Amino acid sequence: MNPCHETQREAGPQAAASPPRHWRNLEPETVYTELLHPADLFFEIHGRSFSELCEHALYALFHNIAELDSVMPRSTQTLQASASAPAEALRRLVAEALVLFDAEHFLAAGCQVDVSNTAPLTLTAVLWGEMFDPRRHELLSEIKAVTRHQLAADQEKTGRWRATILLDV
Amino acid sequence: MNTTPLPPLHRKGDVVWEMARTGDMKVPGRIYADSQMIDDLHEDQSLMQVHNVACLPGIVRYSMAMPDIHFGYGFPIGGVAAFRMDSGVVSPGGVGYDINCGVRLLGTSLTADDITGRVKGIVDQFFRDVPAGVGSAGAIAKLSRAEVGSILVKGAAWAVEHGYGRPADLAHTEAEGCLSGADPELISDRAFRRGLDQVGTLGSGNHFLELQVVEKIFAPEAATAFGLRQGQITLMVHCGSRGFGYQVCDDYLEVMEQAAHRYEITIPDRQLACAPLSSSEGKAYLSAMACAANYAWTNRQILTHLVERALMKTLSVSRDSLDLQLVYDVAHNIAKIERHEVDGETLTLCVHRKGATRAFGPDQSEVPADYRSVGQPVLIPGDMGTASYVCVGTQTAMEETFGSTCHGAGRVLSRAQALKRAKGRSIDRELKQHGIVARAQSRKTLAEEMPEAYKDVDSVVDVMHRAGVSLRVARLRPLGVVKG
């Protein structure tokens, strides 16, 4: 038994032609709120669409891993995650981004997420960023895992999306 | 989280409380705490987690909590639960993400006088030579997948074979630094990728390397057996299985969710996902967990080598004259197959210790031969501004707690609250005023780990001492600390 869920990754060392808005231009409080938790990082995340919610969740992850201002969009990495429920698909995508940093030391500075609504729900994220360089990048928190605790992703009556996600530190 | 009301607690002794068995609970709960701790506990969800664990199939005697209990995922941190092999379950949530997170204590020939005026130099050397923080690569060459596979099977013996430490170190390591049954074939590609370059790294968060002095001896006979004396310089390493272990836990939480469904196990909390110990999923988790436990023991063994080398370099002393000795290495996030006496019958059980330390008493074959007459050393790290303890396991622990005790101080402030309190303050300057040199990769980590973010370690250790479960042997005062 080798545990493996539906997540894939493609690397692209080439410079990205047109990266999306750099995360340094985002105001964190417009993207996510940190909720009170005794030991770990617990976030409430918002988005106008499910794809924007996923982008904001990836931002919340990397915003807590490193100071993002100095991360440049020099190359791309593509991640894919699937699940039947939006919350689990989101969790798997963020978890895969965490592995990308922890194993490959890739820091993202922006991303774009596409959602395919065919069953199972499939998320494809293109992340723009670069490899961690201890001389230029300041790291903040070591994140162990993206937990399933109080995990949620729901569309509100307004049409906006809201998620809660808890990172074990 | 379910909405069941918390069952009532009844005081059963000076520091022992029982949670009445109600509803779906298979056994009562048992909490070791003083009155103040119990009052504080009513404000968080960890007591409900004691209740939830008591609902799992095959649990024996009690769902237990140590005085450093705080909220965890599924099981509380500071939780102990033992399950029958035939009818019980194993749960990754009962071990935690950092599989075999643990503590190792090293004794030296040095006294406090020997390093007067040199503490900063030593801490700076540790900071340079021991890879610590987020994203740090190992101090040893990047290993191949096959080499990591060998580590997963051999544990700390792999490190000794490759020149990191001495064979004698293994005798003073829980399980001699290797759990049997480890099978690398059960490890995901993600876990391998996360683990390849993290062997020989300390990690971040609450992990640390600390330079200490033995401030007080409480039990001379046990202290002598452990090679500890007042005024002696010691070193403590607190870390675990790094990204490798985190990924193993995450992978198997998913396997266990499906297994719990397949075997129709009702769980009150998704993070209590589990599988019967007799099932293929349960056996696979134990084999994968053994891989991560062995990775962690190898990691701490290599860190010992790096610490020794750094100390020899800074103090210009030989290995013989430094005489670094491993006092003990003990896990505090693990599930072990052990034999315990329950109601007059000897049972083979799977004992989950999540934020709890094994504390075997005298005459147990698992305790190193040279410590067997006094009992197993128990290492309890405190916060970086107060103290850590060496205690000793007892027969009472064997009878009451499946040979288990507390593991540390336990957080009282959230990271966000700690950061708020640290605003405008310099934590390293405050520590310096107390004679402690602190170095950290990130100021944020130092603030999050500030001493007041933790419970009072003296009180936590005192509860288990009064309960007779683990007795105080020595108090260690920090002189210098390296945080990731």
XYZ file of C-alpha atoms in Angstrom:
653
model
C 0.000 0.000 0.000
C 1.668 3.190 -1.124
C -0.563 6.129 -0.202
C -1.155 8.392 -3.167
C -3.999 10.698 -3.998
C -4.692 12.472 -7.249
C -2.122 15.228 -7.373
C 0.431 15.930 -10.065
C 3.233 18.362 -10.556
C 5.115 19.679 -13.572
C 8.206 21.809 -13.359
C 9.005 24.602 -15.768
C 12.382 26.232 -15.191
C 11.785 28.622 -18.070
C 10.929 32.236 -17.317
C 7.201 32.841 -17.347
C 6.011 35.168 -20.110
C 3.277 36.977 -18.259
C 3.032 36.294 -14.561
C -0.156 37.325 -12.795
C -0.243 40.140 -10.285
C 2.738 39.815 -7.883
C 1.566 38.937 -4.404
C 3.530 41.852 -2.993
C 0.706 44.073 -4.265
C -1.908 42.228 -2.236
C -3.130 43.513 1.107
C -3.167 40.342 3.254
C -6.262 41.465 5.196
C -8.280 41.602 1.974
C -7.372 37.984 1.228
C -7.383 36.115 4.525
C -7.885 36.600 8.233
C -5.967 34.738 10.906
C -8.340 33.165 13.422
C -7.404 32.463 17.024
C -5.755 29.084 17.535
C -3.664 27.867 20.484
C -0.688 26.566 18.556
C -1.058 26.706 14.784
C -2.099 28.907 11.865
C -5.853 28.980 11.290
C -7.105 31.038 8.344
C -10.407 32.239 6.992
C -9.922 32.851 3.285
C -12.183 34.684 0.833
C -12.517 34.816 -2.943
C -14.952 36.119 -5.548
C -14.815 32.732 -7.254
C -13.591 29.265 -6.301
C -10.474 29.724 -8.415
C -9.708 33.023 -6.666
C -10.301 31.316 -3.309
C -7.674 28.724 -4.249
C -5.258 31.455 -5.348
C -5.766 33.249 -2.049
C -5.218 30.022 -0.086
C -1.896 29.525 -1.884
C -1.039 33.143 -1.084
C -1.834 32.550 2.620
C 0.496 29.559 2.625
C 3.463 31.311 1.012
C 2.818 34.570 2.902
C 3.480 32.606 6.089
C 6.434 30.671 4.734
C 8.465 33.691 3.594
C 8.610 37.447 3.127
C 7.301 37.592 -0.428
C 8.522 41.032 -1.494
C 11.924 39.686 -2.535
C 10.611 36.617 -4.370
C 10.861 37.128 -8.127
C 8.721 35.377 -10.781
C 11.654 33.720 -12.569
C 10.127 30.318 -13.342
C 6.893 28.389 -13.126
C 5.691 25.218 -11.477
C 2.380 23.564 -12.254
C 0.418 21.671 -9.636
C -2.741 19.694 -10.052
C -5.104 18.348 -7.400
C -8.392 16.497 -7.600
C -11.131 15.537 -5.195
C -14.884 15.218 -5.252
C -15.451 18.032 -2.716
C -14.150 21.600 -3.096
C -12.690 21.712 0.428
C -10.627 18.560 -0.053
C -9.490 19.636 -3.526
C -8.358 22.950 -2.031
C -6.556 21.202 0.847
C -4.738 18.866 -1.539
C -3.642 21.758 -3.728
C -2.245 23.716 -0.777
C -0.621 20.550 0.600
C 1.058 19.955 -2.756
C 2.369 23.536 -2.755
C 3.809 22.909 0.713
C 5.625 19.813 -0.594
C 6.901 21.925 -3.498
C 8.542 24.306 -1.031
C 9.719 21.714 1.465
C 11.159 19.309 -1.107
C 12.179 21.587 -3.982
C 12.532 24.883 -2.050
C 10.356 26.716 -4.568
C 8.863 29.983 -3.319
C 5.886 31.399 -5.187
C 5.243 35.075 -5.764
C 1.988 34.744 -7.668
C -0.291 32.145 -9.129
C -3.238 31.367 -11.324
C -5.663 28.552 -10.634
C -8.009 26.976 -13.177
C -10.937 24.869 -12.051
C -12.294 22.005 -14.097
C -15.751 21.124 -12.882
C -15.882 17.668 -14.413
C -16.019 14.995 -11.738
C -13.786 14.766 -9.835
C -13.163 18.476 -9.332
C -9.687 19.223 -10.702
C -7.587 22.259 -9.833
C -4.616 23.278 -11.958
C -2.342 25.898 -10.454
C 0.500 27.634 -12.234
C 2.847 29.201 -9.686
C 5.348 31.887 -10.622
C 8.374 32.196 -8.381
C 11.937 31.087 -7.800
C 14.106 28.796 -5.739
C 14.713 29.794 -2.119
C 17.973 31.707 -1.731
C 18.996 32.194 1.923
C 20.964 35.330 0.946
C 17.893 37.103 -0.436
C 14.840 35.500 1.121
C 13.650 35.681 4.708
C 11.763 32.638 5.889
C 9.080 32.978 8.547
C 7.382 29.770 9.700
C 8.050 26.088 9.170
C 4.721 24.556 8.211
C 4.375 20.840 8.780
C 1.070 20.039 7.142
C -2.241 21.253 5.802
C -4.666 19.631 8.216
C -8.219 18.412 7.745
C -9.272 20.036 11.008
C -12.220 22.431 10.560
C -11.562 22.326 6.824
C -14.329 23.988 4.820
C -14.880 25.669 1.448
C -18.370 26.947 0.718
C -20.065 29.349 -1.636
C -22.033 32.032 0.201
C -25.401 33.431 -0.845
C -23.616 36.429 -2.370
C -21.786 34.080 -4.720
C -18.456 34.679 -2.990
C -16.457 31.771 -1.619
C -15.186 31.326 1.935
C -12.784 28.678 3.264
C -11.256 27.791 6.602
C -7.956 25.984 6.602
C -5.567 25.092 9.402
C -1.825 24.714 8.974
C 0.131 22.682 11.520
C 3.271 24.579 12.561
C -15.839 18.096 16.698
C -18.940 16.585 18.236
C -21.316 18.515 20.484
C -21.568 15.925 23.270
C -21.494 17.638 26.671
C -18.248 17.040 28.560
C -18.697 14.262 31.146
C -18.115 15.321 34.761
C -14.640 15.142 36.295
C -14.144 13.589 39.723
C -11.037 14.078 41.808
C -9.487 10.682 42.524
C -6.318 11.796 44.255
C -4.013 14.740 44.868
C -3.374 15.257 41.146
C -5.540 12.577 39.526
C -8.961 13.258 37.993
C -11.363 10.848 36.387
C -13.723 11.670 33.565
C -16.843 9.572 34.063
C -17.595 7.036 31.329
C -20.733 8.195 29.532
C -22.394 7.713 26.145
C -20.099 6.117 23.560
C -17.040 6.099 25.817
C -15.531 2.601 26.060
C -13.425 3.552 29.098
C -13.274 6.496 31.512
C -10.839 9.371 31.067
C -7.968 10.009 33.466
C -6.247 13.377 33.751
C -3.114 14.191 35.743
C -3.298 17.847 36.778
C -3.440 20.171 39.746
C -6.564 22.204 40.542
C -5.390 25.286 38.680
C -4.609 23.273 35.552
C -8.048 21.677 35.635
C -9.685 25.114 35.886
C -7.653 26.317 32.901
C -8.471 23.185 30.893
C -12.177 23.878 30.969
C -11.488 26.761 28.591
C -10.198 24.651 25.706
C -11.262 21.598 23.735
C -8.571 19.189 24.890
C -10.750 17.553 27.564
C -13.332 16.812 24.885
C -10.509 15.166 22.927
C -9.821 12.920 25.951
C -13.510 11.980 25.761
C -13.337 11.349 21.996
C -10.317 9.034 22.304
C -12.193 7.071 24.994
C -14.795 6.245 22.311
C -12.337 4.374 20.055
C -12.626 0.572 19.752
C -10.362 -1.656 21.818
C -9.063 1.056 24.136
C -7.832 -0.346 27.450
C -8.389 1.075 30.958
C -8.369 4.847 30.324
C -8.001 7.607 27.783
C -5.258 9.514 29.600
C -3.963 13.064 29.638
C -0.752 14.322 31.174
C -0.514 17.762 32.871
C 0.922 19.388 29.723
C -2.254 18.500 27.823
C -3.337 20.948 25.147
C -5.380 20.873 21.990
C -4.090 18.624 19.207
C -5.550 17.138 16.027
C -7.714 14.182 16.982
C -5.890 13.125 20.127
C -4.899 15.859 22.568
C -1.211 16.635 22.887
C -0.199 15.084 26.195
C -2.465 12.117 25.474
C -1.812 8.427 26.129
C -4.036 5.578 24.965
C -3.398 1.830 24.696
C -5.328 -0.500 22.408
C -5.726 -4.274 22.262
C -4.040 -5.875 19.259
C -7.069 -8.021 18.424
C -9.912 -5.497 18.764
C -8.160 -2.143 18.926
C -7.113 0.508 16.429
C -4.079 2.533 15.468
C -4.457 6.207 14.567
C -1.927 8.614 13.022
C -3.732 11.325 15.007
C -2.591 9.517 18.146
C 1.037 9.977 17.158
C 1.016 13.384 15.514
C 2.524 14.917 12.404
C 6.056 14.937 13.801
C 6.531 11.191 14.208
C 9.167 10.425 16.854
C 9.606 14.000 17.806
C 11.794 13.484 20.830
C 14.545 14.668 23.106
C 18.145 13.667 23.511
C 20.368 14.674 26.430
C 24.148 14.710 26.203
C 26.468 14.908 29.181
C 29.985 16.390 29.008
C 33.073 16.508 31.195
C 32.718 20.303 31.314
C 31.550 22.386 34.251
C 29.983 25.834 34.155
C 33.355 27.313 35.161
C 35.002 25.754 32.093
C 32.839 27.789 29.729
C 32.598 31.095 31.608
C 32.708 33.869 28.992
C 32.527 31.363 26.137
C 28.805 30.668 25.935
C 28.211 33.156 23.121
C 31.049 31.637 21.098
C 29.649 28.141 21.578
C 26.110 29.154 20.636
C 27.364 31.035 17.568
C 29.318 27.945 16.480
C 26.235 25.752 16.918
C 24.258 28.264 14.894
C 26.806 28.063 12.064
C 27.392 24.300 12.114
C 23.997 22.812 12.929
C 21.469 23.389 10.146
C 18.454 24.660 11.936
C 15.734 26.619 10.306
C 13.079 26.438 7.650
C 14.392 25.194 4.344
C 17.842 24.438 5.756
C 19.674 21.638 4.069
C 21.499 18.894 5.923
C 25.083 19.256 7.085
C 25.820 15.965 5.412
C 25.894 15.443 1.666
C 22.498 15.066 0.025
C 21.572 11.422 0.291
C 20.298 9.194 -2.460
C 16.880 7.621 -2.234
C 18.544 4.252 -1.567
C 20.559 5.714 1.309
C 17.440 7.251 2.838
C 15.747 3.873 2.376
C 18.571 2.327 4.388
C 18.098 4.938 7.144
C 14.399 4.090 7.303
C 15.227 0.450 8.007
C 18.338 0.764 10.181
C 17.605 3.920 12.178
C 20.364 5.388 14.361
C 22.630 2.405 13.598
C 22.950 3.786 10.042
C 24.400 6.994 11.464
C 26.852 5.126 13.688
C 27.919 2.922 10.747
C 28.659 6.101 8.773
C 30.792 7.662 11.509
C 28.196 9.804 13.263
C 28.605 8.734 16.871
C 29.560 5.598 18.741
C 27.951 2.154 19.039
C 27.443 2.864 22.760
C 25.022 5.647 21.814
C 22.550 3.058 20.558
C 22.261 1.393 23.967
C 21.150 4.724 25.434
C 18.485 5.346 22.783
C 14.882 4.200 23.161
C 14.410 1.003 21.157
C 18.158 1.294 20.392
C 17.216 3.862 17.806
C 15.346 1.474 15.528
C 11.780 0.209 15.342
C 11.473 -3.112 13.572
C 9.006 -3.675 10.746
C 9.921 -0.527 8.814
C 9.104 -0.946 5.127
C 10.253 1.822 2.723
C 7.949 0.377 0.037
C 5.056 1.858 2.027
C 6.430 5.398 1.800
C 5.080 7.870 -0.764
C 7.213 9.697 -3.275
C 6.240 12.972 -1.570
C 7.628 11.779 1.779
C 10.906 10.693 0.151
C 11.180 14.050 -1.621
C 10.619 15.938 1.621
C 13.098 13.748 3.481
C 16.025 13.570 1.066
C 17.910 16.677 2.204
C 16.608 17.092 5.743
C 18.651 14.392 7.467
C 20.863 16.200 9.984
C 18.673 19.284 10.377
C 17.102 20.649 13.541
C 13.942 22.197 12.131
C 12.035 25.184 13.336
C 9.129 26.000 15.655
C 9.586 24.530 19.118
C 12.622 22.473 18.134
C 15.904 23.547 19.669
C 19.455 22.814 20.616
C 20.231 23.974 24.135
C 23.404 24.399 26.183
C 22.552 23.809 29.840
C 24.014 23.508 33.312
C 22.826 20.972 35.893
C 21.434 23.378 38.459
C 20.049 20.979 41.030
C 20.117 17.268 41.771
C 17.006 15.835 43.443
C 17.794 12.113 43.354
C 21.554 11.446 43.750
C 21.394 7.699 43.082
C 19.564 8.062 39.764
C 21.651 11.123 38.814
C 24.851 9.151 39.377
C 23.506 6.258 37.311
C 22.714 8.717 34.485
C 26.185 10.333 34.763
C 24.817 13.688 35.929
C 26.311 15.940 38.614
C 25.640 19.467 39.830
C 27.400 22.182 37.811
C 27.919 19.865 34.813
C 27.365 21.190 31.289
C 24.779 19.272 29.267
C 23.276 19.616 25.809
C 19.704 18.938 24.845
C 18.420 18.324 21.313
C 14.684 18.490 20.603
C 13.582 17.550 17.085
C 11.900 14.828 15.073
C 11.410 13.315 11.661
C 11.196 16.645 9.789
C 9.243 16.888 6.530
C 9.555 13.150 6.020
C 7.505 12.305 9.106
C 4.991 15.105 8.508
C 4.285 13.669 5.073
C 3.968 10.075 6.324
C 1.346 11.241 8.823
C -0.524 13.255 6.209
C -0.486 10.379 3.703
C -1.826 7.875 6.211
C -4.539 10.159 7.586
C -6.060 9.799 4.156
C -5.611 6.012 4.124
C -7.145 5.832 7.611
C -10.169 7.942 6.680
C -11.047 5.388 4.034
C -10.240 2.517 6.401
C -12.450 3.904 9.189
C -15.276 4.015 6.659
C -14.541 0.523 5.338
C -14.412 -1.065 8.802
C -17.438 0.967 9.961
C -15.579 2.611 12.838
C -17.538 5.532 14.198
C -15.196 8.415 14.961
C -16.354 11.590 16.679
C -13.661 13.699 14.960
C -12.310 13.345 11.406
C -8.727 13.608 12.670
C -9.230 10.480 14.806
C -9.215 8.470 11.570
C -7.958 4.996 12.405
C -7.871 1.363 11.293
C -7.955 -1.925 13.161
C -4.476 -2.980 14.274
C -5.147 -6.319 12.598
C -6.038 -4.729 9.225
C -3.704 -4.233 6.249
C -4.105 -0.445 6.656
C -3.243 -0.564 10.358
C -0.172 -2.714 9.726
C 0.914 -0.491 6.827
C 0.709 2.624 9.006
C 2.799 1.015 11.755
C 5.440 0.040 9.166
C 5.480 3.540 7.653
C 5.527 5.115 11.113
C 8.514 2.915 11.991
C 10.311 4.345 8.912
C 9.693 7.880 10.177
C 10.687 6.979 13.746
C 13.952 5.545 12.435
C 14.524 8.676 10.337
C 14.121 10.797 13.495
C 16.560 8.732 15.536
C 19.106 8.954 12.702
C 18.542 12.696 12.571
C 19.194 13.197 16.285
C 22.243 10.905 16.101
C 23.757 12.993 13.282
C 22.941 16.225 15.131
C 24.847 14.815 18.124
C 27.905 14.409 15.912
C 27.562 17.993 14.624
C 27.189 19.352 18.157
C 30.246 17.447 19.356
C 32.326 18.708 16.441
C 31.202 22.309 17.017
C 32.004 22.116 20.715
C 35.461 20.627 20.099
C 36.162 23.390 17.567
C 35.065 26.277 19.796
C 36.740 25.072 22.958
C 39.787 23.564 21.201
C 39.395 20.333 23.113
C 39.810 16.722 22.056
C 36.969 14.252 21.807
C 38.389 12.332 24.778
C 38.652 15.395 26.960
C 35.131 16.611 26.049
C 33.798 13.105 26.798
C 30.374 13.693 25.268
C 28.082 10.920 26.493
C 24.558 10.211 25.385
C 22.522 10.132 28.596
C 19.351 9.096 26.791
C 17.202 9.671 23.719
C 13.455 9.282 24.105
C 10.489 9.751 21.771
C 7.382 11.671 22.732
C 5.270 11.203 19.558
C 5.012 7.514 18.801
C 2.916 4.337 18.857
C 4.697 1.289 20.274
C 3.776 -2.359 20.617
C 4.453 -3.140 24.277
C 3.486 -5.671 26.907
C 1.708 -4.373 29.980
C -0.066 -5.930 32.897
C -3.756 -5.066 32.970
C -5.965 -6.429 35.772
C -3.492 -9.210 36.489
C -3.152 -10.252 32.847
C -0.159 -9.474 30.613
C -1.424 -8.015 27.342
C 0.297 -6.963 24.134
C -0.940 -3.449 23.406
C -0.377 -0.628 20.952
C 0.451 2.332 23.196
C -0.043 5.737 21.566
C 1.998 8.511 23.148
C 1.277 11.880 21.584
C 3.184 14.550 23.443
C 3.895 11.984 26.136
C 7.157 10.328 27.136
C 7.853 6.701 27.878
C 8.717 6.404 31.597
C 9.512 2.764 32.250
C 10.364 1.879 35.827
C 13.193 -0.246 37.255
C 13.801 -3.832 36.146
C 12.193 -3.429 32.718
C 14.135 -5.190 29.973
C 13.618 -2.197 27.608
C 15.581 0.062 29.974
C 19.361 0.165 29.273
C 21.242 -2.337 31.453
C 23.250 0.365 33.244
C 20.052 2.230 34.223
C 17.863 -0.790 34.939
C 18.245 -0.687 38.709
C 16.898 2.906 38.907
C 14.556 3.152 35.905
C 14.486 4.860 32.525
C 15.660 8.476 32.191
C 12.749 10.749 31.249
C 13.636 14.016 29.495
C 11.204 16.916 29.907
C 12.152 20.073 28.019
C 10.766 23.359 29.310
C 10.692 26.773 27.694
C 13.950 28.429 26.685
C 13.978 30.848 29.630
C 13.214 28.548 32.557
C 14.466 24.983 32.843
C 14.290 21.416 31.623
C 14.126 18.298 33.758
C 15.568 14.833 33.920
C 13.171 12.504 35.728
C 13.065 8.763 36.161
C 10.294 6.286 35.349
C 8.679 4.262 38.125
C 6.742 1.104 38.871
C 3.714 3.365 39.450
C 4.020 4.475 35.814
C 3.979 0.816 34.753
C 0.838 0.208 36.790
C -1.071 3.424 36.030
C -0.020 5.008 32.726
C 1.376 2.194 30.571
C 4.797 3.551 31.531
C 4.151 7.106 30.306
C 4.462 10.652 31.588
C 4.400 14.284 30.434
C 6.633 15.627 27.640
C 7.127 19.326 28.203
C 5.600 22.548 29.315
C 2.735 22.815 26.790
C 1.676 26.088 25.175
C -0.610 28.564 26.913
C -0.408 31.394 24.359
C -1.237 31.052 20.691
C 1.497 32.049 18.278
C -0.485 35.170 17.373
C -0.901 36.097 21.054
C 2.816 35.561 21.648
C 3.709 37.774 18.677
C 1.363 40.459 20.012
C 2.991 40.331 23.453
C 6.459 40.441 21.909
C 5.725 43.638 19.983
C 8.194 46.351 20.944
C 10.247 43.905 22.992
C 13.519 42.199 22.273
C 13.148 38.599 23.419
C 16.824 37.796 22.894
C 17.813 40.835 25.004
C 15.416 39.760 27.756
C 16.889 36.268 27.718
C 20.388 37.753 27.823
C 19.450 39.625 30.993
C 18.723 36.208 32.498
C 22.088 34.887 31.365
C 20.795 33.028 28.306
C 22.266 33.505 24.829
C 19.635 32.879 22.146
C 20.117 32.615 18.395
C 17.308 31.971 15.930
C 16.986 31.947 12.157
C 13.897 34.101 12.480
C 12.920 36.759 15.036
C 9.352 35.564 14.566
C 10.236 32.106 15.881
C 11.954 33.609 18.922
C 8.868 35.698 19.683
C 6.480 32.785 19.155
C 8.573 30.613 21.475
C 8.985 33.250 24.212
C 9.052 31.748 27.736
C 5.620 33.121 28.715
C 4.024 31.283 25.759
C 4.449 28.063 27.763
C 3.058 26.578 30.961
C 5.315 26.537 33.982
C 7.447 23.407 33.497
C 8.122 23.175 37.241
C 4.372 22.719 37.888
C 3.969 20.168 35.093
C 6.873 18.050 36.369
C 5.658 18.490 39.954
C 2.267 16.952 39.107
C 3.836 13.764 37.752
C 6.289 13.662 40.665
C 3.424 13.936 43.177
C 1.555 11.230 41.271
C 4.636 9.016 41.639
C 4.695 8.396 37.878
C 8.024 10.100 37.076
C 10.289 11.367 39.827
C 12.531 14.430 39.592
C 16.234 13.640 39.191
C 17.813 16.905 38.000
C 16.850 20.430 36.941
C 18.784 21.824 33.973
C 19.071 25.587 33.502
C 19.539 26.955 29.960
C 22.696 28.939 29.179
C 22.320 29.140 25.427
C 19.729 28.128 22.874
C 19.605 27.739 19.102
C 16.181 27.866 17.473
C 15.374 27.222 13.861
